[in-house]
Coordinates of C-alpha atoms in Angstrom, one line a residue:
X23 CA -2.7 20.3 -5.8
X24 CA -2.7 24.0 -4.4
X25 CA -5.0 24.5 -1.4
X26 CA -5.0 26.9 2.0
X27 CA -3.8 24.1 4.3
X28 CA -4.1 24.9 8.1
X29 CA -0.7 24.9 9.4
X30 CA 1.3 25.9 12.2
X31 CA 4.2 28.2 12.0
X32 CA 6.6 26.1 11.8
X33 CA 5.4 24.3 7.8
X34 CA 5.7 26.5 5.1
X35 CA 2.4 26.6 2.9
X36 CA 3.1 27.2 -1.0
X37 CA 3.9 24.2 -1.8
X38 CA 1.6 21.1 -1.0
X39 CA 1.2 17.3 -1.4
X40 CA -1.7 16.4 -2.0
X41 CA -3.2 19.2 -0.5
X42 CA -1.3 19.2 2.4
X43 CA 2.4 20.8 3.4
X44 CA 5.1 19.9 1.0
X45 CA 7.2 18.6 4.3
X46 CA 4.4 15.1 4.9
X47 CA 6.5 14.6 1.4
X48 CA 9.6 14.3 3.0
X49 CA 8.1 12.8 6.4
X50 CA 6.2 10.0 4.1
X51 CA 9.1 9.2 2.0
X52 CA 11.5 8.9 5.2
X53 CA 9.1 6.3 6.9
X54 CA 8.4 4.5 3.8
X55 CA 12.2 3.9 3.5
X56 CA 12.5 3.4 7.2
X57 CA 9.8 0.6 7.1
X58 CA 11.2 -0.9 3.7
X59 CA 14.4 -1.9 5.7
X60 CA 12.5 -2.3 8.8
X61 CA 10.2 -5.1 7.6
X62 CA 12.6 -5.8 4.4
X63 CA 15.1 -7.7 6.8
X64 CA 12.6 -8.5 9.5
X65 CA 10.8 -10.9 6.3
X66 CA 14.2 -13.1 6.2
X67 CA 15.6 -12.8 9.5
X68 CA 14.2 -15.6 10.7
X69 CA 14.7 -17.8 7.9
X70 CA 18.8 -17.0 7.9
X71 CA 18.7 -17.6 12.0
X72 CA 17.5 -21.2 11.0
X73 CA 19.4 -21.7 7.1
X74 CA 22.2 -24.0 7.9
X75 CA 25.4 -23.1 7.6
X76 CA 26.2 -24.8 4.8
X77 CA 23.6 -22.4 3.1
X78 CA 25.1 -19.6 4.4
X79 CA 22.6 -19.2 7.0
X80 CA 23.6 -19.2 11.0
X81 CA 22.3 -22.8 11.9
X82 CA 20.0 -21.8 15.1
X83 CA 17.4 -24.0 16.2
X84 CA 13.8 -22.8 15.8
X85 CA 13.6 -22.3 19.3
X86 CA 16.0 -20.1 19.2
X87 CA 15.5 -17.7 16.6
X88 CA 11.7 -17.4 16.9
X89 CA 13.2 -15.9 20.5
X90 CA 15.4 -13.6 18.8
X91 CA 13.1 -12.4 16.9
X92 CA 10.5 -11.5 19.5
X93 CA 13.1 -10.3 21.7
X94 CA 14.5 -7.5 18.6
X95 CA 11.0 -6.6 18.6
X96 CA 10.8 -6.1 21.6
X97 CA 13.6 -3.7 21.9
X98 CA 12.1 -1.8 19.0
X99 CA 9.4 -0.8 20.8
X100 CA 10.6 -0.2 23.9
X101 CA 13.3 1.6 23.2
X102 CA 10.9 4.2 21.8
X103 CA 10.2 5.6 25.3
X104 CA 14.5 6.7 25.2
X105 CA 14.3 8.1 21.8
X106 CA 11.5 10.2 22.4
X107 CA 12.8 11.5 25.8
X108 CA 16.2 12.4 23.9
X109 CA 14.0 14.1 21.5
X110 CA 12.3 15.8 24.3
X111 CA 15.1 17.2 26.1
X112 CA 18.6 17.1 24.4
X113 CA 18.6 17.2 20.5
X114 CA 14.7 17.7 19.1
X115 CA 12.4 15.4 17.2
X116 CA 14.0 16.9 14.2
X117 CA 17.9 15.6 14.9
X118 CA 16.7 12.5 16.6
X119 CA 15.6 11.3 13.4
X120 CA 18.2 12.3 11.1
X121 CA 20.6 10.7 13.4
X122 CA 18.2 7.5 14.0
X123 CA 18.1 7.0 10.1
X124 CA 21.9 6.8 9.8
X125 CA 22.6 4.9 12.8
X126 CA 19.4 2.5 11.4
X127 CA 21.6 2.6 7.8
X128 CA 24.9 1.7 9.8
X129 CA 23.1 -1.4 11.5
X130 CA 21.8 -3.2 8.2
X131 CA 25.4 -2.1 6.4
X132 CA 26.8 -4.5 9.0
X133 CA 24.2 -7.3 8.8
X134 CA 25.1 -7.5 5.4
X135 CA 28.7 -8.3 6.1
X136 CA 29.2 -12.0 5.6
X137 CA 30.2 -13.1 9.3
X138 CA 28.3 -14.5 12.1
X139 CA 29.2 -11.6 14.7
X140 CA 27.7 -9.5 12.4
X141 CA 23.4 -10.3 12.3
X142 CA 24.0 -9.9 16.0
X143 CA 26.0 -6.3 16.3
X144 CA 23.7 -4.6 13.0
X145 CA 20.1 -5.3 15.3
X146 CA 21.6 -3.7 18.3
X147 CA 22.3 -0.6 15.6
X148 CA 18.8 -1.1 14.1
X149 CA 17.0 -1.1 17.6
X150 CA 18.9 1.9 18.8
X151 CA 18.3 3.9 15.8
X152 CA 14.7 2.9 15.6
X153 CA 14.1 4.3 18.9
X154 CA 15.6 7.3 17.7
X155 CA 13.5 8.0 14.8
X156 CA 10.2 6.1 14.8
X157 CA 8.1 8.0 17.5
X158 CA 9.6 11.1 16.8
X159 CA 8.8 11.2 13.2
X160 CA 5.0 11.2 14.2
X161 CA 5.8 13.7 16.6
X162 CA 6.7 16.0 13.4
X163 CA 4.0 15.1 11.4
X164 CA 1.5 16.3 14.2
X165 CA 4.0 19.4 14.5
X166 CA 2.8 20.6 10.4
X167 CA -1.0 21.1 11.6
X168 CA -2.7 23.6 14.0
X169 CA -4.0 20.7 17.1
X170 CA -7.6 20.8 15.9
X171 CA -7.1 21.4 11.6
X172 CA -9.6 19.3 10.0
X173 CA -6.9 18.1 7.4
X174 CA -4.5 16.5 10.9
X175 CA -6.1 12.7 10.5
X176 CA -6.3 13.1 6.7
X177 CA -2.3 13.8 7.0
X178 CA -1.6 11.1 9.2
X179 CA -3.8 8.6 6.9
X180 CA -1.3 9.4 4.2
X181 CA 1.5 9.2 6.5
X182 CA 0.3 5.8 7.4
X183 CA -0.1 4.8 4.0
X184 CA 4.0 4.9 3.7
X185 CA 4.3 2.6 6.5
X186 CA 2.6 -0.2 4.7
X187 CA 3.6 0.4 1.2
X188 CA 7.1 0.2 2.5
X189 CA 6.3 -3.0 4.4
X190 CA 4.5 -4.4 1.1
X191 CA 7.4 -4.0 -1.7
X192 CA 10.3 -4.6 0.9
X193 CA 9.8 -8.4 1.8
X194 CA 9.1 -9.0 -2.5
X195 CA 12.9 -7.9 -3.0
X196 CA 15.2 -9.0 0.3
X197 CA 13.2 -12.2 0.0
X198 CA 14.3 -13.0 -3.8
X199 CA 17.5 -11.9 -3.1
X200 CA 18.0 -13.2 0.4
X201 CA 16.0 -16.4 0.2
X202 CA 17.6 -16.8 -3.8
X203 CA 21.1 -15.3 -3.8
X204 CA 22.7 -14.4 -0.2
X205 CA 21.4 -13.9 2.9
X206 CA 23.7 -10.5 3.4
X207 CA 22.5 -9.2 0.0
X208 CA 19.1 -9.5 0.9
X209 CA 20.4 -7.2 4.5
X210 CA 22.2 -5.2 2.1
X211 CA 18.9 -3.8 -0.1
X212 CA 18.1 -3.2 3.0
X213 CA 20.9 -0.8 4.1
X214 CA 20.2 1.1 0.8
X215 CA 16.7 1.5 1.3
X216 CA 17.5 3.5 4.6
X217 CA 20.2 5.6 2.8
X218 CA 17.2 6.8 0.1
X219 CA 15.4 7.5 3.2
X220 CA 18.6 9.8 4.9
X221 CA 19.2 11.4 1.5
X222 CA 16.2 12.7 0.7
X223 CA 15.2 13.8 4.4
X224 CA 18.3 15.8 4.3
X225 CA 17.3 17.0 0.7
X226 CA 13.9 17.7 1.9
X227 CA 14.9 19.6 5.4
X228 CA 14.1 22.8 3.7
X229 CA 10.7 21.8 3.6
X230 CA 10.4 20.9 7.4
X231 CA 10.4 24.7 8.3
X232 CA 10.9 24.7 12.1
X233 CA 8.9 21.8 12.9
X234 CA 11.1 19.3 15.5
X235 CA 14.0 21.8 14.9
X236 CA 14.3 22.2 19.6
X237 CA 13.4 19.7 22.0
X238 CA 9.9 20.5 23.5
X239 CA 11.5 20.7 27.1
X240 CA 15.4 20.9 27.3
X241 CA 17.5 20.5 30.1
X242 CA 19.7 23.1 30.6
X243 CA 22.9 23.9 32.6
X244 CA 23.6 21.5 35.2
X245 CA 20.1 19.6 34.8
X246 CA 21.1 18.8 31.4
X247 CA 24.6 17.4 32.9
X248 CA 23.0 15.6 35.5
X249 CA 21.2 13.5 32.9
X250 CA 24.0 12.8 30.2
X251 CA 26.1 11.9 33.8
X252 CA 23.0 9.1 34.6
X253 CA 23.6 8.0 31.2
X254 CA 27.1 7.7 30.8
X255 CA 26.6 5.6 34.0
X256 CA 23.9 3.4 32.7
X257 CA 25.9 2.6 29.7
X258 CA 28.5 1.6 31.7
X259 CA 26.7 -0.3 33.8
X260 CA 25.4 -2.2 30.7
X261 CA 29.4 -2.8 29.5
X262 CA 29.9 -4.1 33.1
X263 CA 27.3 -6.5 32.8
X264 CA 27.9 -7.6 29.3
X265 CA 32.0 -7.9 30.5
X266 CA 30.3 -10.1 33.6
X267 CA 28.1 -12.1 31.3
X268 CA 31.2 -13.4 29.1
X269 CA 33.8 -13.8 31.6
X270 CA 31.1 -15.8 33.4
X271 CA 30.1 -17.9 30.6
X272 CA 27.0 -16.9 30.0
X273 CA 26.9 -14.6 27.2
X274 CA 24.8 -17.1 25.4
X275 CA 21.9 -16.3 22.3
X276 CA 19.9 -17.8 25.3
X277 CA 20.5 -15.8 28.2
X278 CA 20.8 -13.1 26.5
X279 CA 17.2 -13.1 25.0
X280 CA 15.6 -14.4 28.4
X281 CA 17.6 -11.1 30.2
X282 CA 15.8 -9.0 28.1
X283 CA 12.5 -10.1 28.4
X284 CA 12.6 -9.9 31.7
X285 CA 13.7 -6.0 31.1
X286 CA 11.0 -5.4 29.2
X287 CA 8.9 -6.8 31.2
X288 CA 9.8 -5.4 34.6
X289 CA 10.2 -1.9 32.8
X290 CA 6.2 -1.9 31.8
X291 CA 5.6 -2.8 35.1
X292 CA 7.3 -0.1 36.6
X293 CA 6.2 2.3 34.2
X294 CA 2.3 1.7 35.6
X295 CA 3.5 1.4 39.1
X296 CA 4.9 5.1 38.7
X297 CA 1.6 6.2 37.4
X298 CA -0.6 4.7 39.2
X299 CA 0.9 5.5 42.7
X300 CA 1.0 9.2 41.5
X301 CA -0.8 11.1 44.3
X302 CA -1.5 14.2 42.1
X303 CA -3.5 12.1 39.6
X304 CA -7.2 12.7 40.0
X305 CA -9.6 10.0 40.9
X306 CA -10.9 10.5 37.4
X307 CA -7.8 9.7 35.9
X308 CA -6.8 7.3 38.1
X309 CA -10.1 5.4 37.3
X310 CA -9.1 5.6 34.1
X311 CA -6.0 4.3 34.1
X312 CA -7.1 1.1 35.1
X313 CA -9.1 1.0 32.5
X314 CA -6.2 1.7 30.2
X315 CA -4.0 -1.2 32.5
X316 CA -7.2 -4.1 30.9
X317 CA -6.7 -2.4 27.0
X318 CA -2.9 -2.6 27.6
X319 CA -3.0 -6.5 28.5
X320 CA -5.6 -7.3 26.3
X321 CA -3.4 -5.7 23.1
X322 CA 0.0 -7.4 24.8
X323 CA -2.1 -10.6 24.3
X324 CA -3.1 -10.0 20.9
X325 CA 0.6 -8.9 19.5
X326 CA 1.9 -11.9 21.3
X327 CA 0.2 -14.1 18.6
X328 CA 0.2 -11.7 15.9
X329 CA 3.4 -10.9 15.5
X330 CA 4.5 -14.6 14.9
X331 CA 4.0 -13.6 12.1
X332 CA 7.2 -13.3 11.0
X333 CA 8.7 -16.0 13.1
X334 CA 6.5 -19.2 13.3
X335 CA 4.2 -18.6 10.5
X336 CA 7.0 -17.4 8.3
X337 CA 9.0 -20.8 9.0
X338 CA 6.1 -22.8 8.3
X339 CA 5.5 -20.9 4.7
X340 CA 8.8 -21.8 4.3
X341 CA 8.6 -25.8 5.0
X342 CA 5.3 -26.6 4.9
X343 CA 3.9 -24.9 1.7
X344 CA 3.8 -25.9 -1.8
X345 CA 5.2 -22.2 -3.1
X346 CA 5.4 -23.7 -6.8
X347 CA 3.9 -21.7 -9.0
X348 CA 4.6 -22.7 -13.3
X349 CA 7.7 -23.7 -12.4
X350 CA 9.4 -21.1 -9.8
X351 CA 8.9 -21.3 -6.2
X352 CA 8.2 -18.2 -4.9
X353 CA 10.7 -16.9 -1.8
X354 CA 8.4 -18.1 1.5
X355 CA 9.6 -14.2 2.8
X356 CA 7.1 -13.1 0.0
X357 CA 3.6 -13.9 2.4
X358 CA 5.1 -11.1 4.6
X359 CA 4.1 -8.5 2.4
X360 CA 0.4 -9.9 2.3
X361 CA -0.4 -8.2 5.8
X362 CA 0.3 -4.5 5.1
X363 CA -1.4 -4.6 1.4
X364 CA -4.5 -5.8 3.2
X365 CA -4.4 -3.2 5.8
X366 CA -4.1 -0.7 3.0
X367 CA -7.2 -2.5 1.8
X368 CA -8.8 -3.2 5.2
X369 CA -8.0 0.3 6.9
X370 CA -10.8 2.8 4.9
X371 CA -12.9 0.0 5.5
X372 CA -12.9 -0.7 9.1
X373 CA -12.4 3.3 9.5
X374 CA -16.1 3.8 7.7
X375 CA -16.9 0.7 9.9
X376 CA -16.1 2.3 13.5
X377 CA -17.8 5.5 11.8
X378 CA -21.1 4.3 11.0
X379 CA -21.6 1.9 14.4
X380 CA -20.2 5.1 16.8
X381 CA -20.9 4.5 20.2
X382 CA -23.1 2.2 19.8
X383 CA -19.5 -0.5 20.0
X384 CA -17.5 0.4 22.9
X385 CA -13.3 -0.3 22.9
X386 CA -13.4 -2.7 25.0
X387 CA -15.5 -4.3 23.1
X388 CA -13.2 -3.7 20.3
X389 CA -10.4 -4.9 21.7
X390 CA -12.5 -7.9 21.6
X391 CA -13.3 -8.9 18.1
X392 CA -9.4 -8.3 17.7
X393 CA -8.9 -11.1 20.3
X394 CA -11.5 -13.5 19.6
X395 CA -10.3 -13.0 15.1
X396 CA -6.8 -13.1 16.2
X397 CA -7.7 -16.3 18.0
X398 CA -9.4 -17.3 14.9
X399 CA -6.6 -17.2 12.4
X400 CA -4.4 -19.1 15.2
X401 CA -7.4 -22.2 15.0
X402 CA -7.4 -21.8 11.3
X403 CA -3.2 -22.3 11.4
X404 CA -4.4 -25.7 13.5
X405 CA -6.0 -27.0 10.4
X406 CA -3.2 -25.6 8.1
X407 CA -0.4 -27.5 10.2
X408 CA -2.9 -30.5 10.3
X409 CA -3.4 -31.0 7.0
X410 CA 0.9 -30.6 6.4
X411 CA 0.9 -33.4 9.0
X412 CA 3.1 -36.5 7.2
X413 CA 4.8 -34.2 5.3
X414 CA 2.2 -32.9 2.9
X415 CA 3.1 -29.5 1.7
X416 CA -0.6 -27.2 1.7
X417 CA -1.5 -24.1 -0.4
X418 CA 0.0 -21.1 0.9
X419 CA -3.6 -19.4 0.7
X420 CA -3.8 -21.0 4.1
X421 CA -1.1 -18.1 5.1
X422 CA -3.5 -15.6 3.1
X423 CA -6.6 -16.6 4.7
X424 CA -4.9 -16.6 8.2
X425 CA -3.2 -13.3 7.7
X426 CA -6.5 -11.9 6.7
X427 CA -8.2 -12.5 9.6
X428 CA -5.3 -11.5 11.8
X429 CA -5.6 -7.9 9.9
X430 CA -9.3 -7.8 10.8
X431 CA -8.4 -8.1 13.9
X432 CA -5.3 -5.2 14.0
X433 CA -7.9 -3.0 12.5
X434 CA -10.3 -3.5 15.5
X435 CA -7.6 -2.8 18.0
X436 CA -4.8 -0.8 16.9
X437 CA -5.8 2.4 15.5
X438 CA -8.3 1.8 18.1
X439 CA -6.4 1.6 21.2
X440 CA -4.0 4.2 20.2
X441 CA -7.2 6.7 19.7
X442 CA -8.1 5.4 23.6
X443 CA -4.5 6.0 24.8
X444 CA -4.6 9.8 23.7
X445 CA -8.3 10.1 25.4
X446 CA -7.3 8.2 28.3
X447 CA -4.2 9.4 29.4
X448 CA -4.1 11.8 32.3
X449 CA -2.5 15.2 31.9
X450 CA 0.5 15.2 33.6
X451 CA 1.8 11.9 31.7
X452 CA -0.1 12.9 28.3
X453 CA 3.2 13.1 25.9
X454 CA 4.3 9.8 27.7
X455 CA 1.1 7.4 26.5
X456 CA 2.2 7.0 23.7
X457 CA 5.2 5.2 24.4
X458 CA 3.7 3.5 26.9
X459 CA 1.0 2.1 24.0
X460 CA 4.6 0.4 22.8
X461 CA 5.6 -0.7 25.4
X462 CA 1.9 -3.6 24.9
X463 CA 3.9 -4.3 21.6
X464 CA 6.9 -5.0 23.7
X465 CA 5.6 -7.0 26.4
X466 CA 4.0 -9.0 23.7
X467 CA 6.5 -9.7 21.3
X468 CA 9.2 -10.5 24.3
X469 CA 6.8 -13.0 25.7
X470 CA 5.7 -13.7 21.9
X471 CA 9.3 -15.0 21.6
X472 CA 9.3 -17.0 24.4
X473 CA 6.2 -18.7 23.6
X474 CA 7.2 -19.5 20.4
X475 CA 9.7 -21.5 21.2
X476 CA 6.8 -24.2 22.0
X477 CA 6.3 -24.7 19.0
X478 CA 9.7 -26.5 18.6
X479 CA 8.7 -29.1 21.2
X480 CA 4.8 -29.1 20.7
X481 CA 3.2 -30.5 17.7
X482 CA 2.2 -27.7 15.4
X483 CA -1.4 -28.2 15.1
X484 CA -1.5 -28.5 19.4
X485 CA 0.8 -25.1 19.4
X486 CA -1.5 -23.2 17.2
X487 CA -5.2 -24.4 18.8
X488 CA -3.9 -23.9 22.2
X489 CA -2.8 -20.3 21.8
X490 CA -5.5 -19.8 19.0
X491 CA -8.5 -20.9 21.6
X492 CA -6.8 -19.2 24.4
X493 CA -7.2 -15.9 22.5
X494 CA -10.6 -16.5 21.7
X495 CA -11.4 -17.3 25.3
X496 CA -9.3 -14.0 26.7
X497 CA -11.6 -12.2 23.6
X498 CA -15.1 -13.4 25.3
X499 CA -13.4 -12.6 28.7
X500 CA -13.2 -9.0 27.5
X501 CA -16.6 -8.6 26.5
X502 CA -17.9 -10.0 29.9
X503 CA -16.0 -7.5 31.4
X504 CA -16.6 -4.6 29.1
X505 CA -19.2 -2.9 31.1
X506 CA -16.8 -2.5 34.2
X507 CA -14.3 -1.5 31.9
X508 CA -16.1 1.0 30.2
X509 CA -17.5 2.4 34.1
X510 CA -14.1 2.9 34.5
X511 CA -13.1 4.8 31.5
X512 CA -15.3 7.6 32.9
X513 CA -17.3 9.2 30.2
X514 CA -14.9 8.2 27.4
X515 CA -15.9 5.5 24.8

């Protein structure tokens, strides 16, 4: 489709997709591969932790691996705050995601190597590289339009639209292969859906023009070895405490996943202790950030339920539904991919939704419904893991209905509270918000983890009431306190 397309400098304009520049092609096709072995190996992970060995799988407890899992979510997110400050002032947003892509590959390449060591070592690669590439990648598809080109949220719709088709098709292949042949294959269709992605961004790069080719604001001269010195040091700090761990003892799965909760945790709280004790921040903006401190527990609250996901609800699809269909029972890994083809459903929806009530529906308020139908879909799981009680194996549409009301409720707060992080954020810290906006999905998932493991000691349908009620209470907590909220956000909605 040839149109003018707004653009800055740095995106060459005669060629377009879909009416806008050629380079969202490459950007879109990167993050769709990125999020096909992202959620591709996330859809199985959980199910190998817990396979017996005998099946090839690495014989952990529930317990343990719904902790895992949380806790390599958790290190997902928060490592974006590193990776976009190397992008920021060492390499560029442009680098940081070439070399994020192939250190990504690299991690999956050695999950799929049949030993135990190995699930272990290829997450650390997956969470480093992922923090490499996955807020900078934004960062460059923002860098392709002029800051107020009516085509910017159209680009980034598209954009978005690679993220869940990725997420949709991934789980339907690692989960036949995984779940039906080997565990490490599954890993492996993985690794090679990251290498499309590296290939054709480097194939593409001619496209990109200048966008994320410099850091926004490099260190230079002895500034610049000041910092790599800090970080040389923290790494080996890190070796030093890993070295301390073992000889110790207690370089347990355990420990491990409880240290790093407790990172992520005391890091967020840090963070907001920086900001908010920031003496040049206005009152105005200091109002507002506590605002933003209720939206950032509210949306830890709802991701710590939401993204069990892939942990609790993915085990119970797994042993507690009848998957039998003519014959051939589906791969339980396959209910992953009914979350993002909803949203791609959902999302124009609750976008014309949000448009046609305006102000009229405040964000706290928002935040909300996402509680209270997050809550929901946890009661409805109650019923689900009641009826399985004996035994009895129930209709995964129980998943589907859950899932859909968990959607509902991601599309009342997500695109939501990432719109309210932008408005809220005060200027000096303005390119920072956005990781802090992670850093909820962080806190969440790490304590997410944690919490999951009650569900190995609790009876399911007591697990999934008590958390689901608990989020519907939090939810009509949040509109009681919307109006104080809302004083607080100071003129924004």
């Amino acid at each position: 489709m040839a149109h003018d397309v707004p653009v800055e400098r740095g995106a060459p304009t005669e060629r377009t997709f879909f009416g806008h520049p050629r380079a969202l092609a490459t950007l879109f096709l990167t993050e769709m591969w990125e999020r096909f072995s992202f959620y591709g190996m996330r859809a199985i992970l959980v199910l190998y932790l817990t396979a017996e060995t005998t099946d090839d799988g690495l014989g952990l407890g529930d317990s343990s691996a719904t902790a895992v899992y949380g806790t390599y979510n958790a290190m997902v997110y928060l490592m974006a705050l590193p990776g976009g400050w190397v992008a920021d002032r060492l390499i560029g947003a442009r680098r940081s995601v070439l070399w994020g892509g192939v250190v990504i590959a690299a991690g999956h390449y050695v999950m799929a190597v049949p030993t135990r060591w190995s699930v272990f070592a290829g997450m650390a690669l997956i969470v480093l590289g992922t923090g490499l590439l996955k807020p900078n990648i934004s960062t460059m598809v923002g860098a392709l339009y002029d800051r107020d080109s009516p085509r910017r949220d159209a680009g980034f719709s598209i954009f978005y639209m690679g993220i869940n088709l990725g997420a949709f098709i991934a789980p339907l292949i690692t989960g036949l292969l995984g779940e039906k042949i080997n565990w490490h294959l599954g890993f492996a269709v993985a690794a090679v859906g990251m290498t499309f992605g590296v290939i054709q961004y480097v194939l593409g790069r001619r496209n990109l023009g200048d966008a994320g080719d410099r850091p926004a604001d490099p260190l230079l001269g002895a500034d610049r070895r000041r910092a790599l010195t800090r970080v040389g040091v923290a790494v080996a700090a890190l070796v030093v405490l890993v070295a301390a761990l073992a000889l110790a003892g207690l370089f347990t799965i355990d420990s491990v996943v409880n240290l790093l909760t407790a990172v992520t945790v005391l890091v967020t709280i840090g963070y907001f202790a920086r900001i908010m004790t920031d003496r040049e921040l206005s009152t105005t903006e200091r109002s507002r950030m506590k605002a933003y401190l209720w939206l950032f527990v509210f949306a830890a609250a709802f991701w710590l339920i939401y993204d069990q996901a892939g942990s609790v609800l993915n085990i119970f699809a797994a042993e507690r539904t009848d998957r039998n269909v003519a014959g051939f029972t589906f791969p339980a890994s396959w209910l992953q991919s009914v979350n993002p083809i909803l949203v791609i459903i959902g999302a124009p929806l609750f976008a014309l939704l949000w448009l046609r009530v305006g102000h009229r529906v405040s964000t706290p308020v928002k935040f909300a419904v996402g509680l209270v139908l997050n809550g929901l879909s946890f009661v409805l799981m109650a019923a689900a893991a009641q009826a399985a009680v004996g035994g009895d194996q129930v209709s995964p549409w129980w998943l589907v209905a859950v899932f859909a009301l968990q959607v509902a409720g991601e599309l009342s707060l997500s695109p939501v509270g990432l719109s309210a992080t932008t408005k809220l954020a005060p200027v000096k810290y303005a390119s920072q918000m956005l990781g802090l906006w992670f850093l909820a999905t962080a806190v969440g998932d790490a304590i997410g983890g944690q919490v999951a493991r009650l569900a190995d000691t609790w009876s399911e349908p007591t697990y999934f009431l008590t958390f689901g009620l608990a989020s519907v209470a939090f939810g009509l907590g949040a509109v009681m306190f919307a109006r104080h909220i809302r004083a607080l956000m100071a003129g924004i909605h």
